[in-house]
PDB file of C-alpha atoms in Angstrom:
ATOM      1  CA  MET P   1     -63.042  44.791 -59.114  1.00  0.00           C
ATOM      2  CA  PRO P   2     -59.859  46.883 -59.025  1.00  0.00           C
ATOM      3  CA  THR P   3     -59.929  50.141 -60.950  1.00  0.00           C
ATOM      4  CA  PRO P   4     -57.875  49.862 -64.175  1.00  0.00           C
ATOM      5  CA  ARG P   5     -54.669  51.851 -63.981  1.00  0.00           C
ATOM      6  CA  ARG P   6     -54.511  54.821 -66.299  1.00  0.00           C
ATOM      7  CA  SER P   7     -51.734  54.973 -68.842  1.00  0.00           C
ATOM      8  CA  GLN P   8     -48.972  57.561 -68.611  1.00  0.00           C
ATOM      9  CA  THR P   9     -50.513  59.413 -71.551  1.00  0.00           C
ATOM     10  CA  GLU P  10     -53.887  59.560 -69.812  1.00  0.00           C
ATOM     11  CA  ARG P  11     -52.317  60.814 -66.581  1.00  0.00           C
ATOM     12  CA  SER P  12     -50.337  63.419 -68.468  1.00  0.00           C
ATOM     13  CA  GLN P  13     -53.420  64.615 -70.336  1.00  0.00           C
ATOM     14  CA  SER P  14     -55.410  64.757 -67.116  1.00  0.00           C
ATOM     15  CA  THR P  15     -52.728  66.888 -65.452  1.00  0.00           C
ATOM     16  CA  GLN P  16     -52.545  69.277 -68.389  1.00  0.00           C
ATOM     17  CA  THR P  17     -56.325  69.619 -68.473  1.00  0.00           C
ATOM     18  CA  ALA P  18     -56.453  70.326 -64.738  1.00  0.00           C
ATOM     19  CA  LEU P  19     -53.798  73.025 -65.027  1.00  0.00           C
ATOM     20  CA  ILE P  20     -55.386  74.705 -68.051  1.00  0.00           C
ATOM     21  CA  THR P  21     -58.841  74.641 -66.458  1.00  0.00           C
ATOM     22  CA  ALA P  22     -57.612  76.093 -63.177  1.00  0.00           C
ATOM     23  CA  ALA P  23     -55.456  78.725 -64.863  1.00  0.00           C
ATOM     24  CA  ARG P  24     -58.234  79.765 -67.225  1.00  0.00           C
ATOM     25  CA  THR P  25     -60.601  80.398 -64.320  1.00  0.00           C
ATOM     26  CA  LEU P  26     -58.036  82.276 -62.257  1.00  0.00           C
ATOM     27  CA  PHE P  27     -56.697  84.354 -65.149  1.00  0.00           C
ATOM     28  CA  ALA P  28     -60.253  85.340 -66.097  1.00  0.00           C
ATOM     29  CA  GLU P  29     -61.143  86.323 -62.534  1.00  0.00           C
ATOM     30  CA  GLN P  30     -57.952  88.050 -61.429  1.00  0.00           C
ATOM     31  CA  GLY P  31     -55.771  88.693 -64.468  1.00  0.00           C
ATOM     32  CA  TYR P  32     -52.466  87.060 -65.347  1.00  0.00           C
ATOM     33  CA  ALA P  33     -50.224  89.256 -63.221  1.00  0.00           C
ATOM     34  CA  ALA P  34     -52.282  88.784 -60.051  1.00  0.00           C
ATOM     35  CA  VAL P  35     -52.212  84.970 -60.132  1.00  0.00           C
ATOM     36  CA  PRO P  36     -49.080  83.293 -58.718  1.00  0.00           C
ATOM     37  CA  ALA P  37     -48.080  79.887 -60.034  1.00  0.00           C
ATOM     38  CA  ASP P  38     -48.578  78.364 -56.590  1.00  0.00           C
ATOM     39  CA  GLU P  39     -52.245  79.354 -56.593  1.00  0.00           C
ATOM     40  CA  ILE P  40     -52.746  77.687 -59.961  1.00  0.00           C
ATOM     41  CA  VAL P  41     -51.198  74.388 -58.941  1.00  0.00           C
ATOM     42  CA  ARG P  42     -53.200  74.345 -55.710  1.00  0.00           C
ATOM     43  CA  ALA P  43     -56.419  74.912 -57.613  1.00  0.00           C
ATOM     44  CA  ALA P  44     -55.459  72.212 -60.116  1.00  0.00           C
ATOM     45  CA  GLY P  45     -54.493  69.743 -57.386  1.00  0.00           C
ATOM     46  CA  VAL P  46     -51.067  69.073 -58.879  1.00  0.00           C
ATOM     47  CA  THR P  47     -47.468  69.899 -58.030  1.00  0.00           C
ATOM     48  CA  ARG P  48     -45.524  72.942 -59.139  1.00  0.00           C
ATOM     49  CA  GLY P  49     -43.173  70.553 -60.888  1.00  0.00           C
ATOM     50  CA  ALA P  50     -46.056  69.345 -63.042  1.00  0.00           C
ATOM     51  CA  LEU P  51     -46.635  72.880 -64.288  1.00  0.00           C
ATOM     52  CA  TYR P  52     -42.974  73.260 -65.256  1.00  0.00           C
ATOM     53  CA  HIS P  53     -42.861  69.814 -66.816  1.00  0.00           C
ATOM     54  CA  HIS P  54     -45.863  70.318 -69.091  1.00  0.00           C
ATOM     55  CA  PHE P  55     -45.745  74.050 -69.821  1.00  0.00           C
ATOM     56  CA  GLY P  56     -42.285  75.322 -68.877  1.00  0.00           C
ATOM     57  CA  ASP P  57     -43.570  78.203 -66.753  1.00  0.00           C
ATOM     58  CA  LYS P  58     -46.658  80.298 -66.038  1.00  0.00           C
ATOM     59  CA  GLN P  59     -46.349  82.087 -69.368  1.00  0.00           C
ATOM     60  CA  GLY P  60     -46.323  78.756 -71.183  1.00  0.00           C
ATOM     61  CA  LEU P  61     -49.484  77.783 -69.337  1.00  0.00           C
ATOM     62  CA  PHE P  62     -51.070  81.116 -70.284  1.00  0.00           C
ATOM     63  CA  ARG P  63     -50.220  80.381 -73.903  1.00  0.00           C
ATOM     64  CA  ALA P  64     -52.022  77.029 -73.647  1.00  0.00           C
ATOM     65  CA  VAL P  65     -55.064  78.743 -72.117  1.00  0.00           C
ATOM     66  CA  ILE P  66     -55.326  81.311 -74.876  1.00  0.00           C
ATOM     67  CA  GLU P  67     -54.814  78.636 -77.531  1.00  0.00           C
ATOM     68  CA  GLN P  68     -57.790  76.791 -76.028  1.00  0.00           C
ATOM     69  CA  ILE P  69     -59.936  79.931 -76.077  1.00  0.00           C
ATOM     70  CA  GLU P  70     -58.955  80.790 -79.656  1.00  0.00           C
ATOM     71  CA  THR P  71     -59.736  77.227 -80.765  1.00  0.00           C
ATOM     72  CA  GLU P  72     -63.175  77.401 -79.179  1.00  0.00           C
ATOM     73  CA  ILE P  73     -63.902  80.771 -80.786  1.00  0.00           C
ATOM     74  CA  THR P  74     -62.816  79.529 -84.204  1.00  0.00           C
ATOM     75  CA  GLU P  75     -64.959  76.407 -83.979  1.00  0.00           C
ATOM     76  CA  ASP P  76     -67.939  78.514 -82.858  1.00  0.00           C
ATOM     77  CA  LEU P  77     -67.523  80.861 -85.824  1.00  0.00           C
ATOM     78  CA  LYS P  78     -67.145  77.949 -88.247  1.00  0.00           C
ATOM     79  CA  THR P  79     -70.490  76.627 -87.019  1.00  0.00           C
ATOM     80  CA  VAL P  80     -72.105  80.008 -87.707  1.00  0.00           C
ATOM     81  CA  LEU P  81     -70.533  80.144 -91.156  1.00  0.00           C
ATOM     82  CA  GLY P  82     -71.599  76.600 -91.976  1.00  0.00           C
ATOM     83  CA  ALA P  83     -75.232  77.390 -91.150  1.00  0.00           C
ATOM     84  CA  ALA P  84     -75.355  80.417 -93.463  1.00  0.00           C
ATOM     85  CA  GLY P  85     -76.997  80.182 -96.846  1.00  0.00           C
ATOM     86  CA  ASP P  86     -74.519  82.398 -98.695  1.00  0.00           C
ATOM     87  CA  PRO P  87     -71.128  84.074 -98.130  1.00  0.00           C
ATOM     88  CA  TRP P  88     -72.554  87.519 -97.344  1.00  0.00           C
ATOM     89  CA  THR P  89     -74.974  86.187 -94.741  1.00  0.00           C
ATOM     90  CA  GLY P  90     -72.173  84.048 -93.367  1.00  0.00           C
ATOM     91  CA  ALA P  91     -69.819  87.017 -93.105  1.00  0.00           C
ATOM     92  CA  LEU P  92     -72.402  89.085 -91.243  1.00  0.00           C
ATOM     93  CA  GLY P  93     -73.207  86.203 -88.923  1.00  0.00           C
ATOM     94  CA  VAL P  94     -69.551  85.554 -88.170  1.00  0.00           C
ATOM     95  CA  LEU P  95     -68.883  89.239 -87.474  1.00  0.00           C
ATOM     96  CA  SER P  96     -71.817  89.552 -85.099  1.00  0.00           C
ATOM     97  CA  ARG P  97     -70.975  86.329 -83.293  1.00  0.00           C
ATOM     98  CA  PHE P  98     -67.299  87.219 -82.999  1.00  0.00           C
ATOM     99  CA  LEU P  99     -68.090  90.568 -81.417  1.00  0.00           C
ATOM    100  CA  ASP P 100     -70.597  88.903 -79.079  1.00  0.00           C
ATOM    101  CA  LEU P 101     -67.817  86.568 -77.931  1.00  0.00           C
ATOM    102  CA  CYS P 102     -65.621  89.617 -77.317  1.00  0.00           C
ATOM    103  CA  LEU P 103     -68.108  90.687 -74.643  1.00  0.00           C
ATOM    104  CA  ARG P 104     -67.397  87.600 -72.538  1.00  0.00           C
ATOM    105  CA  PRO P 105     -65.387  88.544 -69.428  1.00  0.00           C
ATOM    106  CA  GLU P 106     -62.809  85.769 -69.887  1.00  0.00           C
ATOM    107  CA  VAL P 107     -62.256  86.715 -73.534  1.00  0.00           C
ATOM    108  CA  VAL P 108     -61.892  90.385 -72.605  1.00  0.00           C
ATOM    109  CA  ARG P 109     -59.472  89.660 -69.783  1.00  0.00           C
ATOM    110  CA  ILE P 110     -57.390  86.848 -71.261  1.00  0.00           C
ATOM    111  CA  ALA P 111     -57.477  87.212 -75.049  1.00  0.00           C
ATOM    112  CA  LEU P 112     -57.939  90.954 -75.469  1.00  0.00           C
ATOM    113  CA  THR P 113     -56.230  92.475 -72.426  1.00  0.00           C
ATOM    114  CA  ASP P 114     -53.521  90.247 -70.980  1.00  0.00           C
ATOM    115  CA  ALA P 115     -52.507  88.447 -74.168  1.00  0.00           C
ATOM    116  CA  VAL P 116     -50.768  91.428 -75.734  1.00  0.00           C
ATOM    117  CA  SER P 117     -48.718  92.237 -72.618  1.00  0.00           C
ATOM    118  CA  VAL P 118     -47.940  88.622 -71.698  1.00  0.00           C
ATOM    119  CA  LEU P 119     -47.097  87.312 -75.171  1.00  0.00           C
ATOM    120  CA  GLY P 120     -45.963  90.526 -76.805  1.00  0.00           C
ATOM    121  CA  TRP P 121     -47.514  92.265 -79.793  1.00  0.00           C
ATOM    122  CA  GLN P 122     -45.797  90.123 -82.435  1.00  0.00           C
ATOM    123  CA  GLU P 123     -46.767  86.764 -80.924  1.00  0.00           C
ATOM    124  CA  TRP P 124     -50.313  88.001 -80.296  1.00  0.00           C
ATOM    125  CA  ARG P 125     -50.598  88.988 -83.971  1.00  0.00           C
ATOM    126  CA  GLU P 126     -49.247  85.595 -85.035  1.00  0.00           C
ATOM    127  CA  LEU P 127     -51.824  83.915 -82.803  1.00  0.00           C
ATOM    128  CA  GLU P 128     -54.657  85.922 -84.344  1.00  0.00           C
ATOM    129  CA  ASN P 129     -53.344  85.073 -87.799  1.00  0.00           C
ATOM    130  CA  ARG P 130     -53.206  81.377 -87.026  1.00  0.00           C
ATOM    131  CA  TYR P 131     -56.789  81.166 -85.849  1.00  0.00           C
ATOM    132  CA  GLY P 132     -58.643  83.962 -87.617  1.00  0.00           C
ATOM    133  CA  LEU P 133     -56.924  84.356 -90.965  1.00  0.00           C
ATOM    134  CA  GLY P 134     -57.972  81.000 -92.374  1.00  0.00           C
ATOM    135  CA  LEU P 135     -61.641  81.587 -91.635  1.00  0.00           C
ATOM    136  CA  ILE P 136     -61.625  85.077 -93.156  1.00  0.00           C
ATOM    137  CA  THR P 137     -59.810  83.765 -96.224  1.00  0.00           C
ATOM    138  CA  GLU P 138     -62.434  81.035 -96.584  1.00  0.00           C
ATOM    139  CA  ILE P 139     -65.244  83.599 -96.500  1.00  0.00           C
ATOM    140  CA  LEU P 140     -63.553  85.842 -99.055  1.00  0.00           C
ATOM    141  CA  GLU P 141     -62.763  82.952-101.394  1.00  0.00           C
ATOM    142  CA  SER P 142     -66.356  81.780-101.194  1.00  0.00           C
ATOM    143  CA  ALA P 143     -67.603  85.292-101.968  1.00  0.00           C
ATOM    144  CA  ALA P 144     -65.203  85.498-104.921  1.00  0.00           C
ATOM    145  CA  ALA P 145     -66.407  82.138-106.247  1.00  0.00           C
ATOM    146  CA  ASP P 146     -69.986  83.424-106.125  1.00  0.00           C
ATOM    147  CA  GLY P 147     -69.014  86.572-108.008  1.00  0.00           C
ATOM    148  CA  LEU P 148     -69.663  88.850-105.033  1.00  0.00           C
ATOM    149  CA  LEU P 149     -66.148  90.046-104.263  1.00  0.00           C
ATOM    150  CA  ILE P 150     -64.507  93.018-105.921  1.00  0.00           C
ATOM    151  CA  ASP P 151     -61.288  92.384-107.822  1.00  0.00           C
ATOM    152  CA  ALA P 152     -58.644  92.354-105.087  1.00  0.00           C
ATOM    153  CA  PRO P 153     -55.831  90.043-103.893  1.00  0.00           C
ATOM    154  CA  ILE P 154     -57.467  87.798-101.310  1.00  0.00           C
ATOM    155  CA  PRO P 155     -54.435  87.060 -99.058  1.00  0.00           C
ATOM    156  CA  GLU P 156     -53.750  90.759 -98.521  1.00  0.00           C
ATOM    157  CA  LEU P 157     -57.442  91.561 -98.210  1.00  0.00           C
ATOM    158  CA  ALA P 158     -57.912  88.826 -95.611  1.00  0.00           C
ATOM    159  CA  GLN P 159     -55.020  90.211 -93.562  1.00  0.00           C
ATOM    160  CA  LEU P 160     -56.518  93.694 -93.578  1.00  0.00           C
ATOM    161  CA  VAL P 161     -59.978  92.423 -92.632  1.00  0.00           C
ATOM    162  CA  LEU P 162     -58.440  90.424 -89.785  1.00  0.00           C
ATOM    163  CA  SER P 163     -56.645  93.536 -88.546  1.00  0.00           C
ATOM    164  CA  ALA P 164     -59.926  95.474 -88.611  1.00  0.00           C
ATOM    165  CA  CYS P 165     -61.673  92.733 -86.626  1.00  0.00           C
ATOM    166  CA  ALA P 166     -58.843  92.596 -84.096  1.00  0.00           C
ATOM    167  CA  GLU P 167     -58.985  96.372 -83.663  1.00  0.00           C
ATOM    168  CA  ALA P 168     -62.768  96.209 -83.175  1.00  0.00           C
ATOM    169  CA  ALA P 169     -62.267  93.554 -80.515  1.00  0.00           C
ATOM    170  CA  LEU P 170     -59.749  95.730 -78.673  1.00  0.00           C
ATOM    171  CA  MET P 171     -62.093  98.716 -78.853  1.00  0.00           C
ATOM    172  CA  ILE P 172     -64.803  96.636 -77.186  1.00  0.00           C
ATOM    173  CA  ALA P 173     -62.429  95.290 -74.554  1.00  0.00           C
ATOM    174  CA  HIS P 174     -61.373  98.764 -73.441  1.00  0.00           C
ATOM    175  CA  ALA P 175     -64.717 100.568 -73.793  1.00  0.00           C
ATOM    176  CA  GLU P 176     -66.604 101.938 -70.800  1.00  0.00           C
ATOM    177  CA  ASP P 177     -69.781 100.480 -72.294  1.00  0.00           C
ATOM    178  CA  PRO P 178     -68.729  97.265 -74.102  1.00  0.00           C
ATOM    179  CA  ALA P 179     -72.251  96.446 -75.323  1.00  0.00           C
ATOM    180  CA  ALA P 180     -72.655  99.854 -76.954  1.00  0.00           C
ATOM    181  CA  ALA P 181     -69.132  99.631 -78.373  1.00  0.00           C
ATOM    182  CA  LYS P 182     -69.999  96.244 -79.854  1.00  0.00           C
ATOM    183  CA  GLU P 183     -72.970  97.646 -81.768  1.00  0.00           C
ATOM    184  CA  LYS P 184     -70.928 100.551 -83.121  1.00  0.00           C
ATOM    185  CA  ALA P 185     -68.048  98.277 -84.068  1.00  0.00           C
ATOM    186  CA  LEU P 186     -70.400  95.883 -85.846  1.00  0.00           C
ATOM    187  CA  ALA P 187     -71.990  98.726 -87.830  1.00  0.00           C
ATOM    188  CA  ALA P 188     -68.544  99.997 -88.809  1.00  0.00           C
ATOM    189  CA  LEU P 189     -67.310  96.560 -89.876  1.00  0.00           C
ATOM    190  CA  VAL P 190     -70.450  95.893 -91.918  1.00  0.00           C
ATOM    191  CA  ALA P 191     -69.977  99.250 -93.660  1.00  0.00           C
ATOM    192  CA  LEU P 192     -66.347  98.354 -94.325  1.00  0.00           C
ATOM    193  CA  LEU P 193     -67.130  94.921 -95.731  1.00  0.00           C
ATOM    194  CA  SER P 194     -69.985  96.260 -97.828  1.00  0.00           C
ATOM    195  CA  GLY P 195     -67.378  98.083 -99.866  1.00  0.00           C
ATOM    196  CA  LEU P 196     -65.730  94.778-100.750  1.00  0.00           C
ATOM    197  CA  VAL P 197     -68.737  93.206-102.436  1.00  0.00           C
ATOM    198  CA  LYS P 198     -70.074  94.108-105.856  1.00  0.00           C
ATOM    199  CA  GLN P 199     -73.698  94.051-104.774  1.00  0.00           C
ATOM    200  CA  PRO P 200     -74.636  92.725-101.330  1.00  0.00           C
ATOM    201  CA  PRO P 201     -77.762  90.557-101.411  1.00  0.00           C
ATOM    202  CA  VAL P 202     -80.841  92.172 -99.922  1.00  0.00           C
ATOM    203  CA  SER P 203     -81.563  90.543 -96.544  1.00  0.00           C
TER     204      SER P 203
END
């Protein structure tokens, strides 16, 4: 039997997926600046015109790659939070898992090293806000509902906690010993968050 022809939407999605997959691998291995667009399209098995059509340019493709990584990280952290029995345990679990993810080479290279220089500081901050702020706000609101949170404006508090987490991630990314930096950063963040709760439950 003849193979059913794919729709235009399916072909378009397949091309985008191929480009993002190829670019993600190459960016992680070599860094954004070292990867020419031609190498990406060859690895993806598509034309250079396809890259421009779907993403505008190499920077647009990089943006799609980092959006994919941020989405995966957020979903991972939501799973950790959903498995926790209470907001404090959830917050600790999310912090530890987030910093573990920051040890991954592709996260270090793409999200924590190249993203700031490729996208610019302001767009990088907006990206972190879009993916991380909602989850932090959810944790703080849950803690407040359980009577654990000190009296403080949650939107502003969430923004400050997000900034602290982002700074911890950057410290890990640029440390000579990332694993050791992760443990120190986690201890510091736990100490910081402990000051936000009225009485942390005994684990």
